[in-house]
């Protein structure tokens, strides 16, 4: 029975990943329609559908043979339970739900490593490219015709992210998508029009993280070029970046008000520093005991700072934080990293520091799988 399931799942892993990607992208679109036109979020539907996927991966855990990974995963579960045990309001609905969301990328990576053999021209990758390019077209149409449904923000701030629900999610997805096509471009002599389309979309999304990414990319490619004018170009980029940042923070309508009233840090972090000092820090000081510093724990999602690594510590404490990152890194990085991918990881880590929910967005881990399969695997093995 076990052998049959292994063979069956491995044979159909392409269709399984594709179905999950369509499902999650469809939920993004449906959630955005509900938010924009009906002012509610379909949380129950999302939880049911994602729960089915989650417990399917849980079931498939019994057929994996990586016992070291399963042992660490078990320790992570124990770590979460210990942290909750020392809270007054333990195992709340919010904390359990957040824990399952943190586990999803781990389960997805275990599924991929156990059952998937990368294919250069897989259905999953074709679907991935189609979805991100289709969404990029919707972003451009949203910008040209001021389509409310495709706006990144619900208030008067510039940005278009297509059918993606959350602004932070669109930052992560387009960072991954951009580097996906950049690494593909390294193997091509003709400029890839798909890369151009994604680049244009990045300029229209309107999130700070993506704009910082684009500036850092310019520096990366200038450092890589061989030219006697390299120093001059770098100097121009530094000056351009400085004045752009100054204008963005002190003269743009939205951020100039935040900077004047709450300071530069609040403008850069979009109030996350204040959420940390007003919500998370008092809870830690008043409600945590010694054990919680090692194993974490919180009862309410509203207490989070929405800074990725800070929230990860809040969830799991010191021991759980180390276990989780060890698992995440070991399961995902089963390949050697090229220079461009090292740079991608540097930007991603920086983005996680200043943005929230990276580990909680289930669709982000699917995009990372696409990046790993179609780009890195062929590069390593060519």
Coordinates of C-alpha atoms in Angstrom, one line a residue:
X1 CA 0.0 0.0 0.0
X2 CA 2.8 2.4 1.0
X3 CA 4.7 1.7 -2.2
X4 CA 1.6 2.2 -4.3
X5 CA 0.8 5.6 -2.7
X6 CA 4.4 6.7 -3.2
X7 CA 4.4 5.8 -6.9
X8 CA 1.0 7.3 -7.5
X9 CA 1.7 10.6 -5.7
X10 CA 5.1 10.9 -7.4
X11 CA 3.6 10.3 -10.8
X12 CA 0.9 12.9 -10.3
X13 CA 2.9 15.4 -8.2
X14 CA 2.8 17.8 -11.2
X15 CA -1.0 17.8 -11.2
X16 CA -1.2 18.1 -7.4
X17 CA 1.1 21.1 -7.3
X18 CA -0.8 22.7 -10.2
X19 CA -4.2 22.2 -8.6
X20 CA -3.0 23.7 -5.3
X21 CA -1.5 26.7 -7.2
X22 CA -4.8 27.3 -9.0
X23 CA -6.8 26.9 -5.8
X24 CA -4.7 29.4 -3.9
X25 CA -4.6 31.9 -6.7
X26 CA -8.3 31.6 -7.1
X27 CA -8.8 32.3 -3.4
X28 CA -6.6 35.4 -3.7
X29 CA -8.9 36.7 -6.5
X30 CA -12.1 35.7 -4.8
X31 CA -10.9 37.3 -1.5
X32 CA -10.1 40.5 -3.3
X33 CA -13.5 40.7 -5.0
X34 CA -15.2 40.2 -1.6
X35 CA -13.0 42.9 0.0
X36 CA -13.4 45.5 -2.7
X37 CA -17.1 45.1 -3.6
X38 CA -18.7 43.5 -0.5
X39 CA -16.3 44.6 2.3
X40 CA -15.7 41.2 3.9
X41 CA -13.0 38.5 3.8
X42 CA -14.2 34.9 3.1
X43 CA -12.1 33.5 5.9
X44 CA -14.3 30.4 6.4
X45 CA -14.1 29.2 2.8
X46 CA -10.3 29.9 2.8
X47 CA -9.8 27.9 6.0
X48 CA -11.8 25.0 4.7
X49 CA -10.0 24.7 1.3
X50 CA -6.6 25.3 2.7
X51 CA -7.3 23.0 5.5
X52 CA -8.0 20.2 3.0
X53 CA -4.6 20.8 1.4
X54 CA -2.9 21.0 4.7
X55 CA -4.2 17.7 6.1
X56 CA -3.5 16.0 2.7
X57 CA 0.1 16.9 3.2
X58 CA -0.1 15.8 6.8
X59 CA -1.4 12.4 5.6
X60 CA 1.5 12.1 3.1
X61 CA 4.0 12.7 5.9
X62 CA 3.5 9.1 6.9
X63 CA 5.0 8.0 3.6
X64 CA 8.2 10.1 3.8
X65 CA 11.5 8.4 4.9
X66 CA 13.4 11.5 6.1
X67 CA 13.2 10.6 9.8
X68 CA 15.6 13.3 10.9
X69 CA 13.3 16.0 9.4
X70 CA 10.2 14.3 11.0
X71 CA 12.0 14.3 14.4
X72 CA 12.7 18.1 14.2
X73 CA 9.2 18.7 13.0
X74 CA 7.9 16.8 16.1
X75 CA 10.2 18.9 18.3
X76 CA 8.8 22.0 16.8
X77 CA 5.2 20.9 17.6
X78 CA 6.3 20.1 21.1
X79 CA 7.9 23.5 21.4
X80 CA 4.7 25.2 20.3
X81 CA 2.7 23.2 22.9
X82 CA 5.1 24.1 25.7
X83 CA 4.9 27.8 24.9
X84 CA 1.1 27.6 24.9
X85 CA 1.0 25.7 28.1
X86 CA 2.5 28.7 30.0
X87 CA 0.0 31.2 28.6
X88 CA -3.1 32.2 30.5
X89 CA -5.2 32.0 27.3
X90 CA -3.5 28.9 25.9
X91 CA -4.3 27.2 22.6
X92 CA -6.6 29.9 21.4
X93 CA -8.2 29.7 17.9
X94 CA -5.8 32.4 16.6
X95 CA -2.6 30.7 17.9
X96 CA -3.5 27.2 16.6
X97 CA -4.5 28.7 13.2
X98 CA -1.3 30.6 13.0
X99 CA 0.7 27.5 13.9
X100 CA -0.9 25.5 11.1
X101 CA -0.1 28.4 8.7
X102 CA 3.5 28.4 9.8
X103 CA 3.6 24.6 9.3
X104 CA 2.3 24.7 5.7
X105 CA 5.6 25.7 3.9
X106 CA 7.4 23.0 5.9
X107 CA 4.8 20.4 4.8
X108 CA 5.0 21.6 1.2
X109 CA 8.8 21.3 1.1
X110 CA 8.6 17.8 2.6
X111 CA 6.1 16.8 0.0
X112 CA 8.2 18.2 -2.8
X113 CA 11.5 16.6 -1.6
X114 CA 9.8 13.2 -1.0
X115 CA 7.6 12.9 -4.1
X116 CA 8.7 15.4 -6.8
X117 CA 11.3 15.0 -9.5
X118 CA 11.8 18.4 -11.1
X119 CA 10.8 18.7 -14.7
X120 CA 12.1 21.5 -16.9
X121 CA 8.8 21.8 -18.8
X122 CA 6.3 20.8 -16.2
X123 CA 2.6 21.8 -16.1
X124 CA 3.1 23.4 -12.7
X125 CA 5.8 25.8 -14.1
X126 CA 3.8 26.6 -17.2
X127 CA 0.8 27.4 -15.0
X128 CA 3.1 29.5 -12.7
X129 CA 4.3 31.6 -15.6
X130 CA 0.9 32.0 -17.0
X131 CA -0.6 33.2 -13.7
X132 CA 2.1 35.7 -13.0
X133 CA 2.1 37.1 -16.5
X134 CA -1.7 37.3 -16.6
X135 CA -1.7 39.1 -13.3
X136 CA 1.0 41.5 -14.7
X137 CA -1.3 42.3 -17.6
X138 CA -4.1 43.0 -15.1
X139 CA -1.7 45.3 -13.2
X140 CA -0.9 47.3 -16.3
X141 CA -4.6 47.5 -17.3
X142 CA -5.5 48.6 -13.7
X143 CA -3.0 51.4 -14.0
X144 CA -4.1 52.5 -17.5
X145 CA -7.8 52.5 -16.7
X146 CA -7.8 53.1 -12.9
X147 CA -9.5 49.8 -12.1
X148 CA -10.4 49.7 -8.4
X149 CA -10.3 45.9 -8.2
X150 CA -6.7 45.8 -9.2
X151 CA -5.4 48.5 -6.8
X152 CA -2.9 47.4 -4.1
X153 CA -4.3 49.7 -1.4
X154 CA -7.9 50.5 -0.3
X155 CA -6.9 54.1 0.5
X156 CA -5.4 56.9 -1.5
X157 CA -1.9 55.5 -2.1
X158 CA -0.5 54.6 -5.5
X159 CA -0.2 50.9 -6.4
X160 CA -1.7 48.1 -8.5
X161 CA -1.2 44.4 -7.7
X162 CA -3.9 42.7 -9.9
X163 CA -5.9 39.9 -8.3
X164 CA -3.5 39.4 -5.4
X165 CA -5.2 40.2 -2.1
X166 CA -2.5 41.6 0.2
X167 CA 0.1 44.2 -0.5
X168 CA 2.8 42.3 1.3
X169 CA 1.9 39.1 -0.5
X170 CA 2.3 40.9 -3.9
X171 CA 5.7 42.2 -2.8
X172 CA 6.9 38.6 -2.0
X173 CA 5.3 37.1 -5.1
X174 CA 6.8 39.7 -7.5
X175 CA 10.2 39.5 -5.9
X176 CA 10.2 35.7 -6.5
X177 CA 8.7 36.1 -10.0
X178 CA 11.2 38.8 -11.0
X179 CA 14.3 36.7 -10.0
X180 CA 12.7 33.7 -11.6
X181 CA 12.8 35.4 -15.0
X182 CA 16.2 37.0 -14.3
X183 CA 17.8 33.6 -13.7
X184 CA 16.1 32.3 -16.9
X185 CA 17.5 35.3 -18.7
X186 CA 21.0 34.2 -17.9
X187 CA 20.6 31.3 -20.2
X188 CA 19.2 33.3 -23.1
X189 CA 20.9 35.7 -25.5
X190 CA 17.7 37.5 -26.5
X191 CA 15.9 39.7 -24.0
X192 CA 13.0 37.9 -22.5
X193 CA 9.7 39.8 -23.0
X194 CA 8.2 38.1 -20.0
X195 CA 10.9 39.6 -17.9
X196 CA 10.1 43.1 -19.3
X197 CA 6.4 42.6 -18.5
X198 CA 7.2 41.6 -14.9
X199 CA 9.6 44.5 -14.5
X200 CA 6.9 47.0 -15.6
X201 CA 4.5 45.4 -13.2
X202 CA 7.0 45.7 -10.3
X203 CA 7.2 49.5 -11.0
X204 CA 3.4 49.7 -10.6
X205 CA 2.8 47.7 -7.5
X206 CA 3.6 50.6 -5.2
X207 CA 5.2 48.8 -2.2
X208 CA 8.4 50.1 -0.7
X209 CA 9.9 46.6 -0.7
X210 CA 9.7 46.2 -4.5
X211 CA 11.1 49.7 -5.2
X212 CA 14.1 48.9 -2.9
X213 CA 14.5 45.6 -4.7
X214 CA 14.6 47.4 -8.1
X215 CA 17.2 49.9 -6.9
X216 CA 19.4 47.1 -5.4
X217 CA 19.1 45.2 -8.7
X218 CA 20.5 48.3 -10.5
X219 CA 23.5 48.3 -8.2
X220 CA 24.0 44.6 -8.7
X221 CA 24.1 44.8 -12.4
X222 CA 26.3 47.8 -12.4
X223 CA 28.8 46.0 -10.2
X224 CA 28.7 43.1 -12.7
X225 CA 29.3 45.0 -15.9
X226 CA 32.8 45.6 -17.2
X227 CA 33.1 49.3 -18.1
X228 CA 35.6 52.1 -17.4
X229 CA 32.6 54.2 -16.4
X230 CA 31.5 51.8 -13.7
X231 CA 32.5 54.2 -10.8
X232 CA 30.8 57.1 -12.5
X233 CA 27.6 55.1 -13.0
X234 CA 27.7 53.9 -9.4
X235 CA 28.1 57.5 -8.2
X236 CA 25.1 58.5 -10.2
X237 CA 23.1 55.6 -8.8
X238 CA 24.0 56.6 -5.2
X239 CA 22.9 60.2 -5.8
X240 CA 19.8 59.1 -7.6
X241 CA 18.8 56.7 -4.9
X242 CA 19.4 59.3 -2.2
X243 CA 17.2 61.9 -3.8
X244 CA 14.5 59.4 -4.7
X245 CA 14.4 58.1 -1.1
X246 CA 14.3 61.7 0.2
X247 CA 11.4 62.6 -2.1
X248 CA 9.6 59.4 -1.3
X249 CA 9.8 59.8 2.4
X250 CA 9.6 63.6 2.9
X251 CA 7.6 64.9 -0.1
X252 CA 5.1 62.1 -1.1
X253 CA 1.6 62.8 0.2
X254 CA 1.3 59.6 2.3
X255 CA 4.8 59.2 3.8
X256 CA 5.5 62.9 4.4
X257 CA 2.6 63.0 6.8
X258 CA 3.7 59.9 8.6
X259 CA 7.3 61.1 8.8
X260 CA 6.2 64.5 10.2
X261 CA 3.9 63.0 12.8
X262 CA 5.5 59.7 13.8
X263 CA 9.1 59.8 12.6
X264 CA 11.2 58.3 9.9
X265 CA 11.2 54.8 11.3
X266 CA 7.4 54.6 11.3
X267 CA 7.3 55.8 7.7
X268 CA 9.8 53.1 6.6
X269 CA 8.2 50.3 8.6
X270 CA 4.6 51.4 8.0
X271 CA 3.9 51.7 11.7
X272 CA 5.2 48.2 12.5
X273 CA 7.7 49.6 15.0
X274 CA 4.7 51.2 16.9
X275 CA 2.7 48.0 16.7
X276 CA 5.7 46.2 18.2
X277 CA 6.1 48.7 21.1
X278 CA 2.4 49.2 21.8
X279 CA 1.1 45.6 21.4
X280 CA 3.8 42.9 21.3
X281 CA 6.3 44.3 23.8
X282 CA 3.8 45.0 26.6
X283 CA 2.4 41.5 26.2
X284 CA 5.8 39.9 26.4
X285 CA 6.7 42.0 29.5
X286 CA 3.5 41.3 31.3
X287 CA 2.4 37.8 30.2
X288 CA 5.5 35.8 29.4
X289 CA 7.3 33.8 31.9
X290 CA 10.9 32.4 31.5
X291 CA 9.7 29.4 29.6
X292 CA 7.9 31.6 27.0
X293 CA 11.2 33.2 26.0
X294 CA 12.4 29.8 25.0
X295 CA 9.2 28.5 23.5
X296 CA 7.2 31.6 22.6
X297 CA 3.4 31.9 22.5
X298 CA 0.6 34.4 21.9
X299 CA -3.2 34.1 22.0
X300 CA -4.2 36.9 19.6
X301 CA -3.0 37.6 16.0
X302 CA -3.5 41.4 16.6
X303 CA -0.5 41.3 19.0
X304 CA 2.0 40.6 16.2
X305 CA 4.3 43.3 14.9
X306 CA 3.9 42.1 11.3
X307 CA 7.7 41.9 10.9
X308 CA 8.5 38.4 9.7
X309 CA 11.4 37.3 11.9
X310 CA 10.1 39.1 15.0
X311 CA 6.7 37.4 14.7
X312 CA 8.5 34.1 14.2
X313 CA 10.2 34.5 17.5
X314 CA 6.9 35.6 19.1
X315 CA 5.3 32.4 17.9
X316 CA 8.0 29.9 18.8
X317 CA 10.5 31.5 21.2
X318 CA 14.3 31.1 20.9
X319 CA 14.3 27.3 20.6
X320 CA 11.4 27.0 18.3
X321 CA 12.8 29.9 16.2
X322 CA 16.0 28.0 15.6
X323 CA 14.2 24.7 14.9
X324 CA 11.8 26.3 12.4
X325 CA 14.5 28.1 10.4
X326 CA 16.7 25.0 10.4
X327 CA 13.8 23.0 9.0
X328 CA 12.9 25.7 6.5
X329 CA 16.5 26.1 5.2
X330 CA 17.3 22.4 5.2
X331 CA 14.2 21.5 3.3
X332 CA 14.3 24.3 0.7
X333 CA 18.0 24.6 -0.1
X334 CA 18.7 21.2 -1.6
X335 CA 20.9 22.8 -4.3
X336 CA 23.9 25.0 -4.7
X337 CA 23.2 28.7 -4.9
X338 CA 24.5 30.8 -7.8
X339 CA 25.5 34.5 -7.3
X340 CA 22.2 35.9 -8.5
X341 CA 20.3 33.6 -6.2
X342 CA 22.5 34.6 -3.2
X343 CA 21.5 38.2 -4.0
X344 CA 17.9 37.2 -4.2
X345 CA 18.1 35.6 -0.8
X346 CA 19.8 38.7 0.6
X347 CA 16.9 40.9 -0.6
X348 CA 14.3 38.3 0.5
X349 CA 15.7 38.2 4.1
X350 CA 15.8 42.0 4.2
X351 CA 12.1 42.1 3.0
X352 CA 11.1 39.6 5.7
X353 CA 12.7 41.8 8.3
X354 CA 10.7 44.9 7.4
X355 CA 7.5 43.2 6.2
X356 CA 5.0 40.7 7.7
X357 CA 3.5 37.3 7.1
X358 CA 6.1 35.8 4.7
X359 CA 6.0 32.4 6.5
X360 CA 2.2 32.7 6.8
X361 CA 1.3 33.3 3.1
X362 CA 0.8 29.8 1.7
X363 CA 1.0 30.9 -1.9
X364 CA 4.5 32.3 -1.3
X365 CA 5.9 28.9 -0.6
X366 CA 4.4 27.6 -3.9
X367 CA 6.2 30.4 -5.8
X368 CA 9.4 29.4 -4.1
X369 CA 8.9 25.8 -5.2
X370 CA 8.5 27.1 -8.8
X371 CA 11.7 29.2 -8.5
X372 CA 13.6 26.2 -7.2
X373 CA 12.3 23.7 -9.8
X374 CA 12.5 25.4 -13.1
X375 CA 15.4 27.8 -12.5
X376 CA 17.8 26.4 -9.9
X377 CA 17.6 22.7 -10.6
X378 CA 18.5 23.0 -14.4
X379 CA 21.2 25.6 -13.7
X380 CA 22.9 23.3 -11.1
X381 CA 22.7 20.2 -13.4
X382 CA 23.7 21.8 -16.7

